[in-house]
Coordinates of N, CA and C in Angstrom, one line a residue:
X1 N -15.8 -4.7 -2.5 CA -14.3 -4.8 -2.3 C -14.0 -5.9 -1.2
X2 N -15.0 -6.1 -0.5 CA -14.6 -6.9 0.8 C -15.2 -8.3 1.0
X3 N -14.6 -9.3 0.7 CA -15.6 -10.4 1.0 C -15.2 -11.0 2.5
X4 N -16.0 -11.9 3.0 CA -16.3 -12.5 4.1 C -14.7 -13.0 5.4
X5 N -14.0 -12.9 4.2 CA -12.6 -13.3 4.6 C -11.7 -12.2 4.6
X6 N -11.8 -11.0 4.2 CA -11.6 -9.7 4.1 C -11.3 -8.9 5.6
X7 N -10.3 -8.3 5.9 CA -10.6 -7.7 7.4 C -9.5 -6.5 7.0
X8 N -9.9 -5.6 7.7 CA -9.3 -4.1 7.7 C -8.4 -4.1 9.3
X9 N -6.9 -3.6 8.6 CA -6.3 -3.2 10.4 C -6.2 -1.9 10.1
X10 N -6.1 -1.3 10.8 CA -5.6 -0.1 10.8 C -4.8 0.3 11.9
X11 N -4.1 1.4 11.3 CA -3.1 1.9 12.4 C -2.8 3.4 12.4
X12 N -2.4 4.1 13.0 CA -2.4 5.7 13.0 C -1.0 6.1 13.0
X13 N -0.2 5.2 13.7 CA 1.0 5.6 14.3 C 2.0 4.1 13.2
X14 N 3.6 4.7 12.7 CA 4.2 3.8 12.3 C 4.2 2.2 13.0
X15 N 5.1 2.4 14.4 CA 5.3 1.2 15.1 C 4.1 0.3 15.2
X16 N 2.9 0.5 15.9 CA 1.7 -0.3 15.8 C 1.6 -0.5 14.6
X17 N 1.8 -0.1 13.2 CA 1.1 -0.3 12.4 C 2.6 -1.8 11.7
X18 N 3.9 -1.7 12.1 CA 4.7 -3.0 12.1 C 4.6 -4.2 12.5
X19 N 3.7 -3.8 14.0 CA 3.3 -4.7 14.6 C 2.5 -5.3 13.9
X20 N 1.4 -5.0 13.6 CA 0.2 -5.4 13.1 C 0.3 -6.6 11.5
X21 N 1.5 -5.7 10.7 CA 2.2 -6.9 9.6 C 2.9 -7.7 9.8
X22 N 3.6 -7.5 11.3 CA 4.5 -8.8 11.6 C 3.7 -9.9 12.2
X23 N 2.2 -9.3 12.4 CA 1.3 -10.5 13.3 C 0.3 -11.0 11.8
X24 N 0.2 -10.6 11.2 CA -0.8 -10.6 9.9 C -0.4 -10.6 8.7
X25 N -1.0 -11.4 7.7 CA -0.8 -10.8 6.4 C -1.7 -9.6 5.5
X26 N -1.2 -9.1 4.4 CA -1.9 -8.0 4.4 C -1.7 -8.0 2.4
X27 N -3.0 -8.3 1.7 CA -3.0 -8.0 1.1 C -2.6 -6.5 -0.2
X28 N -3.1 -5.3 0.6 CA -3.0 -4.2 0.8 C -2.8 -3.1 1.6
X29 N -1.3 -1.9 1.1 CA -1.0 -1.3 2.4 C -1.5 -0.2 1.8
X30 N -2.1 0.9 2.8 CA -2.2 2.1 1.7 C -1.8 3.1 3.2
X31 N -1.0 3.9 2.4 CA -0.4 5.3 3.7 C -0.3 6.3 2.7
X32 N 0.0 7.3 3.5 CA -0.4 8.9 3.0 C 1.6 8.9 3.0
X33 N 2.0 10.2 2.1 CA 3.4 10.4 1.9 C 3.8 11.1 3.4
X34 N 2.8 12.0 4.1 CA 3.5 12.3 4.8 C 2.7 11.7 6.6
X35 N 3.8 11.4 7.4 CA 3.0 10.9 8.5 C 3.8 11.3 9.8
X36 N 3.4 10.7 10.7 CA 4.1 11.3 12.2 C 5.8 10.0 11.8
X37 N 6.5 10.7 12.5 CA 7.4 10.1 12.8 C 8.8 9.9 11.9
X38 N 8.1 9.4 10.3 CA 8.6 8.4 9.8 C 8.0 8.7 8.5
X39 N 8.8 9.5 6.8 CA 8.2 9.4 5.9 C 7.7 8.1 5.3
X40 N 6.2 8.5 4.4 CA 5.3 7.6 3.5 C 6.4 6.8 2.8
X41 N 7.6 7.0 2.1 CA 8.5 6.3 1.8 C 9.2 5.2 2.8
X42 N 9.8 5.9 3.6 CA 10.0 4.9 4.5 C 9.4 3.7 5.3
X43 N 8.0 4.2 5.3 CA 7.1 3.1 6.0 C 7.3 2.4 4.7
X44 N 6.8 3.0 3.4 CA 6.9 1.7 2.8 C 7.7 0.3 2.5
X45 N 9.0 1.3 2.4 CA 10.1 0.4 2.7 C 10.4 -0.9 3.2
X46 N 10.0 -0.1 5.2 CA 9.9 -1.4 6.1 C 8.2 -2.1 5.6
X47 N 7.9 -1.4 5.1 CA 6.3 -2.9 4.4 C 7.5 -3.5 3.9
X48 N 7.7 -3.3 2.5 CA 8.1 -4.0 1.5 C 9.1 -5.2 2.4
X49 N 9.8 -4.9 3.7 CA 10.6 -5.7 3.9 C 9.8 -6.5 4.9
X50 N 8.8 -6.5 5.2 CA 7.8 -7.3 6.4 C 7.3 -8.1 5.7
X51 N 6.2 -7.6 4.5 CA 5.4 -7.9 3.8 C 5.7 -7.7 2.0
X52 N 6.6 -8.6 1.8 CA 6.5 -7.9 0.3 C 5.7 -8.5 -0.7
X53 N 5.1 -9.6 -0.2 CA 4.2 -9.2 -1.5 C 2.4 -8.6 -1.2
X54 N 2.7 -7.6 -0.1 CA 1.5 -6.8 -0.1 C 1.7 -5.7 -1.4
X55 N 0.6 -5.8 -1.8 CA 0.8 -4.2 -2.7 C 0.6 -3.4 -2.0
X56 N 1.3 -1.7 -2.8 CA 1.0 -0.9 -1.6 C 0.7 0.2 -2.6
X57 N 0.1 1.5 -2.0 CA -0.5 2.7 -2.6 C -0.1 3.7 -2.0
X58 N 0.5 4.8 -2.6 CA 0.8 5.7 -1.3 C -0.4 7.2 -1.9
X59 N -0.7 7.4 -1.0 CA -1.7 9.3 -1.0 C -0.8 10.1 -1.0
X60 N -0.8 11.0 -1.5 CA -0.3 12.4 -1.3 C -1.2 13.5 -1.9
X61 N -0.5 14.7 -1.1 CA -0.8 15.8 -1.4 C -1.1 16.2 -2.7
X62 N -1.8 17.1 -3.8 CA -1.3 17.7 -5.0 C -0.2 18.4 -4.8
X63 N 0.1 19.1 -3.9 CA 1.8 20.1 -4.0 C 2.5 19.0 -4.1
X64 N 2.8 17.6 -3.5 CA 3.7 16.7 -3.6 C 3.7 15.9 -4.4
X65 N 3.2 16.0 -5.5 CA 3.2 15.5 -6.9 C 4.8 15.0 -7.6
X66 N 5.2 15.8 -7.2 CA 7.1 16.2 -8.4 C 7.9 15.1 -7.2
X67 N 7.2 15.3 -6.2 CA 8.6 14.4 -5.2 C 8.2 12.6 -5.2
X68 N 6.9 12.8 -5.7 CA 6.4 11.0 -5.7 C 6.8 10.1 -6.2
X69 N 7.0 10.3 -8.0 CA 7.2 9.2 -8.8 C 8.5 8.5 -8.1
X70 N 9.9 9.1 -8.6 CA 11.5 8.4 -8.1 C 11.3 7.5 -6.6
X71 N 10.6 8.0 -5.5 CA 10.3 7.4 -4.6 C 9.7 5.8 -4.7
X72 N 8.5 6.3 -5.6 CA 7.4 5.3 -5.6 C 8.3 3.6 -6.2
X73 N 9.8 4.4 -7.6 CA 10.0 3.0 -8.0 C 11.3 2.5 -6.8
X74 N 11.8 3.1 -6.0 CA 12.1 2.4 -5.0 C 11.9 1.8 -3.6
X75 N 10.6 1.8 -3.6 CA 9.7 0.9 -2.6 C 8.3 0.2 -3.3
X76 N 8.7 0.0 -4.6 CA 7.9 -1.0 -5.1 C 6.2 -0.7 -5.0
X77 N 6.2 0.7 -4.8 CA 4.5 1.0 -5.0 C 3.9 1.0 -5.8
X78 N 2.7 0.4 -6.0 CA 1.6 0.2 -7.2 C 1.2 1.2 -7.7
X79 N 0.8 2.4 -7.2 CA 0.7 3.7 -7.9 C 0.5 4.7 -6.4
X80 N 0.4 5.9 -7.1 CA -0.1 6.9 -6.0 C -1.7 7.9 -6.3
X81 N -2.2 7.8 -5.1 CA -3.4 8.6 -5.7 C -3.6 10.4 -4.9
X82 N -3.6 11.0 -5.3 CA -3.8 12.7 -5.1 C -4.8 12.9 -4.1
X83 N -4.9 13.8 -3.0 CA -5.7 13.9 -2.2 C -5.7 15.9 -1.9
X84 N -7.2 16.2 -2.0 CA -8.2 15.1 -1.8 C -8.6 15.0 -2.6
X85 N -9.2 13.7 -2.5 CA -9.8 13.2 -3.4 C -11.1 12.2 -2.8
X86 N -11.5 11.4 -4.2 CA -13.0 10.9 -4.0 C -12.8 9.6 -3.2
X87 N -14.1 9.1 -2.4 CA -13.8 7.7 -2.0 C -13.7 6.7 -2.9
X88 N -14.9 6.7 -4.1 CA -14.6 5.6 -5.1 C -13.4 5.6 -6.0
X89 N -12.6 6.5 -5.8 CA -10.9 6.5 -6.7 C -11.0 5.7 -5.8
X90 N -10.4 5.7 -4.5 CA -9.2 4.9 -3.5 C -10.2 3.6 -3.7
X91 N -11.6 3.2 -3.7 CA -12.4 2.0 -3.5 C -11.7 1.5 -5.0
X92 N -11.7 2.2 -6.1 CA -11.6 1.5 -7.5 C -9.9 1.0 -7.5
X93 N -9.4 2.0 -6.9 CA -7.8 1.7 -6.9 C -7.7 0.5 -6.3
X94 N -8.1 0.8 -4.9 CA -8.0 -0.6 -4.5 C -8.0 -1.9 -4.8
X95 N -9.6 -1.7 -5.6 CA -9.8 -3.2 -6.5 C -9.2 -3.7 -7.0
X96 N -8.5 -2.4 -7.9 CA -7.6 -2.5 -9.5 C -5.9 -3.1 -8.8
X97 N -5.7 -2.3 -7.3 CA -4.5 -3.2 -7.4 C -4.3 -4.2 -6.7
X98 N -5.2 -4.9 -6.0 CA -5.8 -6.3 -5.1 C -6.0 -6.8 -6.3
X99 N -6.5 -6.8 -7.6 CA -7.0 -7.8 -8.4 C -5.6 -8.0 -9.3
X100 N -4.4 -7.1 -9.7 CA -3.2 -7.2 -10.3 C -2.2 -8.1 -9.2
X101 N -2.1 -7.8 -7.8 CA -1.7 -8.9 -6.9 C -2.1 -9.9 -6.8
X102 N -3.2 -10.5 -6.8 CA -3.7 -11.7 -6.8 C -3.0 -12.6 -8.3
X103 N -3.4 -11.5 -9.3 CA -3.0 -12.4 -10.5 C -1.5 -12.5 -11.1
X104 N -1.2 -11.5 -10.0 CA 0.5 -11.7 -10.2 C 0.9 -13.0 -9.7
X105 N 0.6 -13.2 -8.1 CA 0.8 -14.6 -7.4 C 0.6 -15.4 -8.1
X106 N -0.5 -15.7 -9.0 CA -1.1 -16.9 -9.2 C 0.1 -17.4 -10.6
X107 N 0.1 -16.3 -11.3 CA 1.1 -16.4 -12.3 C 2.2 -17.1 -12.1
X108 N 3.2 -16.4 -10.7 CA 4.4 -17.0 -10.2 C 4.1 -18.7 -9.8
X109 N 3.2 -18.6 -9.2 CA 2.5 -20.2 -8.5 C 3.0 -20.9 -9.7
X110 N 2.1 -20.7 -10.7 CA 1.8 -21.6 -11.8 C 3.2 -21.7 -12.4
X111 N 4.2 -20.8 -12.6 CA 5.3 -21.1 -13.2 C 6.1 -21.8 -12.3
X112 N 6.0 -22.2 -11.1 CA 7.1 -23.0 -10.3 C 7.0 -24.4 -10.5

């Protein structure tokens, strides 16, 4: 999943983790639905408005299944994956939506 040019930030806490997109670009964002401070929706939000053409993925719970989808299509999330769960879901996910962003760009590129 990672090549040479590839770099992981991470963040624990919302605000650091605004910081971090307003200093970088970010291919992919992935957050869990629920977190300190500030719902999984809402962070995404402020992505979408920092960084919008990161893709993003949100985790959740299985109890939080029924509250995900309506959320997901208003902050523009690529899908959601169930936790817990395996590492190679979130590694294949990843691929799968890092390789649909890349070819989305390249699409828009070419039509301008």
């Amino acid at each position: 999943m990672r090549n040479e040019n590839d770099r992981l930030l991470a963040a624990s806490e919302p605000e650091p983790a605004f910081r971090l997109l307003a200093r970088h670009r970010a291919g992919l964002i992935i957050r869990d639905l629920r977190m300190p401070r500030i719902s999984g929706i809402e962070f995404m939000k402020r992505c979408r408005q920092l960084r919008p053409e990161a893709a993003r993925i949100i985790l959740s719970g299985a109890d939080e299944r029924d509250a995900v989808p309506t959320p997901i299509n208003d902050v523009s999330v690529y899908t959601y994956l169930t936790k817990p769960g395996d590492d190679s879901a979130l590694r294949n996910m990843a691929r799968e939506t890092l390789g649909g962003a890349v070819k989305a760009r390249t699409e828009i590129a070419a039509a301008k």
